């Protein structure tokens, strides 16, 4: 049965990196992958076209698709818009609408890029961490929220950290299962010494360990986890945490590799439907200059093939092609070092296509 993909180029460098990724997808389809795709706008691009960052057109297409591939959203020209109309709200809305509660953010150091990290090579060489971030709850969505004037006539901002037991259990299950497929170590990150929500988080994740006795569970407060990630990151295998801590720690972890331009991510719902996007943002400063690194998006396509289309062969074919161009010494500006060949965004696309 033909699988339907929704492709959302988004803003900034989004359209360029998606263009290169679609060339790869076209080749796979030409070689027999039973899939088709349709484009829709998200974020600022959607606001420009429809007046809303997650318009009905996009919603319909994404709801009926088997998987969604996204470039990136956001740009300074949208910063003055009313909050509900900003590009980021489009991203949050699609996550919530498709119930994409499980966010996988791998931080892997590619051996060819060992020098890209600002940390000492011995601290990061061989690094392979998976952050499992809860994506549809927590202070991101908790009510009440807003900015209002209090009884003293002073403005007051309010957000609410909130998790239901069932939300913690379902992300816990995903994280334990991921650990079982890897090195069987799970570190749950919380702030249980201060925040009740995460005290309950810790209780639930601990109780679940009896269903996964082969997984070694540890707990860490988020401030310590932030420190340990730069001090001794190789102690981690899988980390599981809530939405806001995961947002922060995943940026930190990605930079250990020195190349956020290389890291894909997947956000899945209970049925394996997913949204796939690079871990980096829309980089408005280099948008439209054919300089961006398309590899994180190409690797996101590989994740899409693996998790939503269950096509391991195609996923590996893409990943191996990326490995090959790195071995050939081709680099976009973000990962460039002396002795390598500097290529453009489309030049990188050419090379991956050739390696495929
Ligand atoms: C991310 C981003 C988003 C988030 C923003 C753009 C809303 O930082 O995907 O990590 O905070 O989740
Ligand atoms: Mg973030």
Short mmCIF file of C-alpha atoms and ligand atoms in Angstrom, two decimals:
data_model
loop_
_atom_site.label_atom_id
_atom_site.label_comp_id
_atom_site.label_asym_id
_atom_site.label_seq_id
_atom_site.Cartn_x
_atom_site.Cartn_y
_atom_site.Cartn_z
CA UNK A 1 0.00 0.00 0.00
CA UNK A 2 1.33 3.42 -0.95
CA UNK A 3 2.45 5.44 2.06
CA UNK A 4 1.57 9.11 2.05
CA UNK A 5 4.00 11.67 3.34
CA UNK A 6 3.31 15.29 4.20
CA UNK A 7 6.27 17.57 3.63
CA UNK A 8 6.44 20.89 5.47
CA UNK A 9 9.42 23.00 4.36
CA UNK A 10 8.68 25.76 6.91
CA UNK A 11 10.84 28.88 7.25
CA UNK A 12 14.43 30.09 7.04
CA UNK A 13 16.72 27.37 5.74
CA UNK A 14 13.79 24.92 5.89
CA UNK A 15 12.95 25.04 2.16
CA UNK A 16 16.60 24.50 1.05
CA UNK A 17 17.31 21.55 3.31
CA UNK A 18 13.95 20.00 2.42
CA UNK A 19 14.68 20.45 -1.29
CA UNK A 20 17.86 18.39 -0.99
CA UNK A 21 16.09 15.76 1.10
CA UNK A 22 13.27 15.43 -1.40
CA UNK A 23 15.85 14.68 -4.11
CA UNK A 24 16.89 11.67 -2.02
CA UNK A 25 13.27 10.68 -1.48
CA UNK A 26 12.57 10.93 -5.23
CA UNK A 27 15.45 8.58 -5.92
CA UNK A 28 14.16 6.04 -3.38
CA UNK A 29 10.70 6.24 -4.96
CA UNK A 30 12.20 5.78 -8.42
CA UNK A 31 13.97 2.71 -7.05
CA UNK A 32 10.73 1.18 -5.80
CA UNK A 33 9.81 2.79 -2.46
CA UNK A 34 6.01 2.75 -2.44
CA UNK A 35 5.39 6.29 -1.21
CA UNK A 36 4.13 9.63 -2.43
CA UNK A 37 4.15 13.09 -0.93
CA UNK A 38 2.43 16.44 -0.81
CA UNK A 39 3.61 19.81 0.47
CA UNK A 40 1.97 22.09 3.01
CA UNK A 41 3.14 25.20 4.85
CA UNK A 42 3.82 25.42 8.59
CA UNK A 43 4.98 28.26 10.81
CA UNK A 44 5.73 31.65 9.32
CA UNK A 45 5.23 30.39 5.77
CA UNK A 46 1.75 29.25 6.74
CA UNK A 47 1.02 32.55 8.43
CA UNK A 48 2.02 34.37 5.24
CA UNK A 49 -0.20 32.18 3.10
CA UNK A 50 -3.18 31.45 5.36
CA UNK A 51 -2.86 33.84 8.32
CA UNK A 52 -2.25 30.98 10.76
CA UNK A 53 0.90 28.98 11.64
CA UNK A 54 -0.98 25.64 11.52
CA UNK A 55 -3.81 26.21 9.06
CA UNK A 56 -6.57 23.77 8.26
CA UNK A 57 -5.02 22.82 4.92
CA UNK A 58 -1.87 21.66 6.68
CA UNK A 59 -3.81 20.02 9.49
CA UNK A 60 -5.90 17.96 7.06
CA UNK A 61 -2.90 16.80 5.10
CA UNK A 62 -0.89 15.88 8.20
CA UNK A 63 -3.77 14.07 9.87
CA UNK A 64 -4.24 11.84 6.86
CA UNK A 65 -0.52 11.29 6.18
CA UNK A 66 1.43 8.25 7.37
CA UNK A 67 4.37 10.45 8.33
CA UNK A 68 5.40 14.09 8.25
CA UNK A 69 8.78 15.54 7.28
CA UNK A 70 9.50 19.05 8.51
CA UNK A 71 12.29 21.53 7.73
CA UNK A 72 12.27 24.21 10.45
CA UNK A 73 10.06 27.07 11.60
CA UNK A 74 10.62 30.61 12.85
CA UNK A 75 12.16 33.90 11.84
CA UNK A 76 12.70 37.39 13.23
CA UNK A 77 10.05 38.88 10.94
CA UNK A 78 7.40 37.00 12.94
CA UNK A 79 8.59 37.95 16.45
CA UNK A 80 6.15 40.86 16.75
CA UNK A 81 3.07 38.81 15.92
CA UNK A 82 0.50 37.97 18.56
CA UNK A 83 1.69 34.93 20.46
CA UNK A 84 -0.92 32.48 19.03
CA UNK A 85 0.15 33.41 15.49
CA UNK A 86 3.89 32.92 15.89
CA UNK A 87 5.63 30.13 13.96
CA UNK A 88 6.60 28.24 17.14
CA UNK A 89 2.92 27.92 18.01
CA UNK A 90 2.43 26.11 14.72
CA UNK A 91 5.00 23.55 15.75
CA UNK A 92 3.47 23.12 19.20
CA UNK A 93 0.01 22.84 17.63
CA UNK A 94 0.98 20.07 15.22
CA UNK A 95 2.70 18.13 18.03
CA UNK A 96 -0.44 18.35 20.15
CA UNK A 97 -2.85 17.74 17.28
CA UNK A 98 -1.11 14.56 16.13
CA UNK A 99 -0.45 13.50 19.74
CA UNK A 100 3.29 13.24 19.12
CA UNK A 101 4.22 12.74 22.75
CA UNK A 102 7.47 10.82 22.28
CA UNK A 103 10.41 12.82 21.01
CA UNK A 104 13.64 11.00 20.18
CA UNK A 105 16.72 13.18 20.01
CA UNK A 106 19.90 11.24 19.43
CA UNK A 107 23.26 12.89 20.04
CA UNK A 108 25.81 10.88 18.13
CA UNK A 109 29.37 11.84 17.42
CA UNK A 110 30.25 10.87 13.87
CA UNK A 111 33.84 9.57 13.97
CA UNK A 112 34.75 11.76 10.98
CA UNK A 113 33.66 14.84 12.94
CA UNK A 114 35.52 14.14 16.18
CA UNK A 115 37.21 17.56 16.04
CA UNK A 116 33.98 19.48 15.61
CA UNK A 117 33.21 19.34 19.32
CA UNK A 118 34.43 22.07 21.66
CA UNK A 119 35.06 19.36 24.25
CA UNK A 120 38.23 17.30 24.40
CA UNK A 121 38.16 14.37 21.96
CA UNK A 122 38.60 11.81 24.74
CA UNK A 123 35.51 13.17 26.51
CA UNK A 124 33.24 12.81 23.49
CA UNK A 125 34.71 10.21 21.15
CA UNK A 126 32.22 7.42 20.58
CA UNK A 127 29.42 9.45 22.16
CA UNK A 128 25.98 7.99 21.52
CA UNK A 129 23.17 9.31 23.71
CA UNK A 130 19.46 9.10 23.11
CA UNK A 131 17.30 11.72 24.77
CA UNK A 132 13.66 10.73 25.04
CA UNK A 133 11.73 13.93 25.66
CA UNK A 134 8.03 14.05 26.53
CA UNK A 135 6.58 16.46 24.01
CA UNK A 136 2.89 17.19 24.58
CA UNK A 137 2.64 17.95 28.30
CA UNK A 138 4.43 19.82 31.09
CA UNK A 139 4.73 23.57 31.42
CA UNK A 140 4.52 23.90 27.62
CA UNK A 141 0.80 23.11 27.65
CA UNK A 142 -0.27 23.29 31.31
CA UNK A 143 -3.16 25.57 32.27
CA UNK A 144 -3.56 28.14 33.69
CA UNK A 145 -1.16 30.19 31.65
CA UNK A 146 -0.88 33.75 30.46
CA UNK A 147 0.03 37.26 31.46
CA UNK A 148 -2.54 39.13 33.54
CA UNK A 149 -2.76 41.95 36.07
CA UNK A 150 -2.96 40.77 39.68
CA UNK A 151 -4.89 42.25 42.62
CA UNK A 152 -2.03 44.64 43.33
CA UNK A 153 -2.30 46.02 39.82
CA UNK A 154 1.00 44.46 38.82
CA UNK A 155 1.46 42.35 35.72
CA UNK A 156 2.03 38.69 36.46
CA UNK A 157 3.12 35.85 34.18
CA UNK A 158 1.82 32.34 34.87
CA UNK A 159 2.70 28.92 33.48
CA UNK A 160 1.86 25.59 35.01
CA UNK A 161 3.98 22.47 35.22
CA UNK A 162 1.52 19.61 35.00
CA UNK A 163 1.70 15.89 34.26
CA UNK A 164 -0.95 13.20 34.57
CA UNK A 165 0.21 9.73 35.61
CA UNK A 166 -0.81 8.25 32.26
CA UNK A 167 1.35 10.76 30.40
CA UNK A 168 4.38 9.77 32.46
CA UNK A 169 3.69 6.07 32.04
CA UNK A 170 3.43 6.21 28.26
CA UNK A 171 6.70 8.11 27.83
CA UNK A 172 8.31 5.86 30.44
CA UNK A 173 7.33 2.79 28.42
CA UNK A 174 8.85 4.25 25.26
CA UNK A 175 12.08 5.10 27.09
CA UNK A 176 12.43 1.70 28.77
CA UNK A 177 11.84 -0.04 25.45
CA UNK A 178 14.42 2.16 23.74
CA UNK A 179 16.93 1.34 26.50
CA UNK A 180 16.26 -2.38 26.03
CA UNK A 181 17.26 -2.06 22.38
CA UNK A 182 20.47 -0.22 23.31
CA UNK A 183 22.84 -0.56 26.28
CA UNK A 184 20.01 -1.07 28.79
CA UNK A 185 20.80 2.02 30.84
CA UNK A 186 18.10 4.57 31.53
CA UNK A 187 18.64 7.84 33.37
CA UNK A 188 15.46 9.67 34.35
CA UNK A 189 15.95 13.40 34.80
CA UNK A 190 13.76 15.43 37.18
CA UNK A 191 13.78 18.11 39.84
CA UNK A 192 12.16 15.94 42.50
CA UNK A 193 13.88 17.84 45.31
CA UNK A 194 11.80 20.92 44.53
CA UNK A 195 8.92 20.20 42.15
CA UNK A 196 6.06 17.85 43.14
CA UNK A 197 5.17 17.14 39.52
CA UNK A 198 8.58 15.62 38.99
CA UNK A 199 8.57 13.91 42.39
CA UNK A 200 5.60 11.94 41.06
CA UNK A 201 7.48 11.45 37.79
CA UNK A 202 10.31 9.79 39.71
CA UNK A 203 7.91 7.53 41.66
CA UNK A 204 6.22 6.32 38.48
CA UNK A 205 9.39 5.72 36.48
CA UNK A 206 10.84 3.84 39.48
CA UNK A 207 7.75 1.64 39.86
CA UNK A 208 7.86 0.76 36.15
CA UNK A 209 11.37 -0.65 36.48
CA UNK A 210 9.93 -3.97 37.71
CA UNK A 211 8.45 -4.48 34.21
CA UNK A 212 11.89 -3.92 32.69
CA UNK A 213 14.24 -5.67 35.12
CA UNK A 214 17.00 -5.86 32.51
CA UNK A 215 17.23 -2.05 32.39
CA UNK A 216 19.47 -0.32 34.90
CA UNK A 217 17.58 2.78 36.07
CA UNK A 218 19.21 5.83 37.61
CA UNK A 219 17.80 9.24 38.52
CA UNK A 220 19.40 12.62 38.24
CA UNK A 221 18.30 16.14 39.10
CA UNK A 222 18.21 18.28 36.00
CA UNK A 223 20.88 20.73 37.18
CA UNK A 224 23.27 17.87 37.86
CA UNK A 225 22.36 16.27 34.52
CA UNK A 226 23.29 19.50 32.74
CA UNK A 227 26.63 19.42 34.50
CA UNK A 228 27.27 15.71 33.93
CA UNK A 229 26.54 16.10 30.22
CA UNK A 230 29.55 18.35 29.78
CA UNK A 231 31.70 16.63 32.41
CA UNK A 232 31.33 12.98 31.47
CA UNK A 233 28.69 12.57 28.75
CA UNK A 234 29.60 8.99 27.93
CA UNK A 235 28.06 7.81 31.22
CA UNK A 236 24.64 8.18 29.53
CA UNK A 237 22.82 5.77 27.25
CA UNK A 238 19.12 6.74 27.23
CA UNK A 239 17.87 9.78 29.14
CA UNK A 240 14.15 10.31 29.70
CA UNK A 241 12.68 13.58 30.86
CA UNK A 242 9.76 15.98 30.61
CA UNK A 243 9.13 18.57 27.95
CA UNK A 244 10.96 21.63 29.32
CA UNK A 245 13.99 19.81 30.72
CA UNK A 246 14.20 17.81 27.50
CA UNK A 247 14.15 20.98 25.43
CA UNK A 248 17.16 22.34 27.27
CA UNK A 249 19.17 19.15 27.72
CA UNK A 250 18.73 18.09 24.10
CA UNK A 251 20.27 21.33 22.84
CA UNK A 252 23.14 20.84 25.26
CA UNK A 253 23.63 17.22 24.24
CA UNK A 254 23.54 18.02 20.55
CA UNK A 255 26.33 20.54 20.95
CA UNK A 256 28.58 17.91 22.55
CA UNK A 257 28.87 16.55 19.05
CA UNK A 258 29.79 20.00 17.74
CA UNK A 259 27.48 19.56 14.83
CA UNK A 260 23.84 20.21 15.51
CA UNK A 261 23.57 20.35 11.71
CA UNK A 262 23.96 16.57 11.70
CA UNK A 263 21.30 15.53 14.18
CA UNK A 264 17.86 14.25 13.22
CA UNK A 265 14.85 13.83 15.48
CA UNK A 266 11.59 11.93 15.53
CA UNK A 267 8.35 12.70 17.35
CA UNK A 268 5.96 9.76 17.52
CA UNK A 269 2.45 9.01 18.66
CA UNK A 270 1.12 5.70 20.01
CA UNK A 271 0.62 4.17 16.55
CA UNK A 272 4.09 4.97 15.22
CA UNK A 273 2.96 7.90 13.12
CA UNK A 274 5.60 10.53 13.37
CA UNK A 275 6.93 13.94 12.55
CA UNK A 276 10.59 14.02 11.57
CA UNK A 277 12.71 17.11 11.66
CA UNK A 278 16.32 18.18 12.10
CA UNK A 279 17.22 19.09 15.69
CA UNK A 280 18.45 22.50 14.62
CA UNK A 281 16.37 25.61 13.98
CA UNK A 282 15.58 27.73 10.94
CA UNK A 283 18.91 29.67 10.94
CA UNK A 284 17.46 32.87 9.39
CA UNK A 285 20.97 34.38 9.21
CA UNK A 286 22.03 32.00 6.43
CA UNK A 287 18.63 31.37 4.84
CA UNK A 288 18.50 31.49 1.06
CA UNK A 289 22.29 31.39 0.68
CA UNK A 290 22.65 27.71 -0.20
CA UNK A 291 25.00 27.25 2.77
CA UNK A 292 22.94 25.20 5.20
CA UNK A 293 23.77 21.64 6.10
CA UNK A 294 21.01 19.36 4.76
CA UNK A 295 22.34 16.22 6.47
CA UNK A 296 20.22 16.42 9.64
CA UNK A 297 17.11 16.56 7.45
CA UNK A 298 18.35 13.74 5.23
CA UNK A 299 19.02 11.69 8.37
CA UNK A 300 15.52 12.61 9.59
CA UNK A 301 14.21 11.03 6.39
CA UNK A 302 16.15 7.90 7.34
CA UNK A 303 14.41 7.89 10.74
CA UNK A 304 11.06 8.31 8.98
CA UNK A 305 11.78 5.33 6.78
CA UNK A 306 12.77 3.26 9.81
CA UNK A 307 10.07 4.18 12.34
CA UNK A 308 6.98 5.13 10.35
CA UNK A 309 7.48 3.17 7.13
CA UNK A 310 9.24 0.17 8.75
CA UNK A 311 11.72 0.17 5.88
CA UNK A 312 15.04 -0.58 7.55
CA UNK A 313 16.81 -1.24 4.24
CA UNK A 314 16.00 2.17 2.82
CA UNK A 315 16.89 3.83 6.14
CA UNK A 316 20.31 2.21 6.14
CA UNK A 317 20.85 3.04 2.50
CA UNK A 318 20.39 6.74 3.30
CA UNK A 319 22.54 6.60 6.44
CA UNK A 320 25.33 4.82 4.61
CA UNK A 321 25.27 7.40 1.84
CA UNK A 322 25.70 10.14 4.44
CA UNK A 323 28.57 8.23 6.05
CA UNK A 324 30.19 7.96 2.64
CA UNK A 325 30.15 11.67 1.85
CA UNK A 326 31.62 12.43 5.27
CA UNK A 327 34.36 9.89 4.63
CA UNK A 328 35.01 11.60 1.29
CA UNK A 329 35.78 14.77 3.27
CA UNK A 330 32.86 16.84 2.04
CA UNK A 331 31.68 19.42 4.57
CA UNK A 332 29.21 22.28 4.73
CA UNK A 333 30.40 25.40 6.56
CA UNK A 334 29.05 24.41 9.99
CA UNK A 335 31.25 21.29 10.15
CA UNK A 336 34.13 22.46 7.99
CA UNK A 337 37.72 21.90 9.09
CA UNK A 338 41.10 22.32 7.36
CA UNK A 339 41.85 19.74 4.72
CA UNK A 340 38.20 19.07 3.91
CA UNK A 341 36.23 20.17 0.85
CA UNK A 342 33.70 22.92 1.48
CA UNK A 343 30.40 22.29 -0.28
CA UNK A 344 27.10 24.14 -0.51
CA UNK A 345 23.74 22.84 0.60
CA UNK A 346 22.92 21.64 -2.91
CA UNK A 347 26.49 20.39 -3.35
CA UNK A 348 25.97 18.19 -0.31
CA UNK A 349 22.68 17.02 -1.82
CA UNK A 350 24.49 16.13 -5.06
CA UNK A 351 27.07 14.14 -3.14
CA UNK A 352 24.55 12.17 -1.06
CA UNK A 353 22.55 11.42 -4.18
CA UNK A 354 25.67 10.15 -5.91
CA UNK A 355 26.63 8.05 -2.88
CA UNK A 356 23.16 6.56 -2.79
C1 LIG B 1 12.52 22.45 19.93
C2 LIG B 1 12.28 23.93 19.83
C3 LIG B 1 10.80 24.19 20.12
C4 LIG B 1 10.53 23.73 21.51
C5 LIG B 1 10.35 25.63 19.90
C6 LIG B 1 10.70 26.12 18.51
C7 LIG B 1 8.89 25.80 20.17
O1 LIG B 1 13.11 24.62 20.69
O2 LIG B 1 11.94 21.69 19.13
O3 LIG B 1 13.29 22.05 20.79
O4 LIG B 1 10.75 24.47 22.49
O5 LIG B 1 10.10 22.59 21.69
MG1 LIG B 2 14.52 23.41 21.68
#
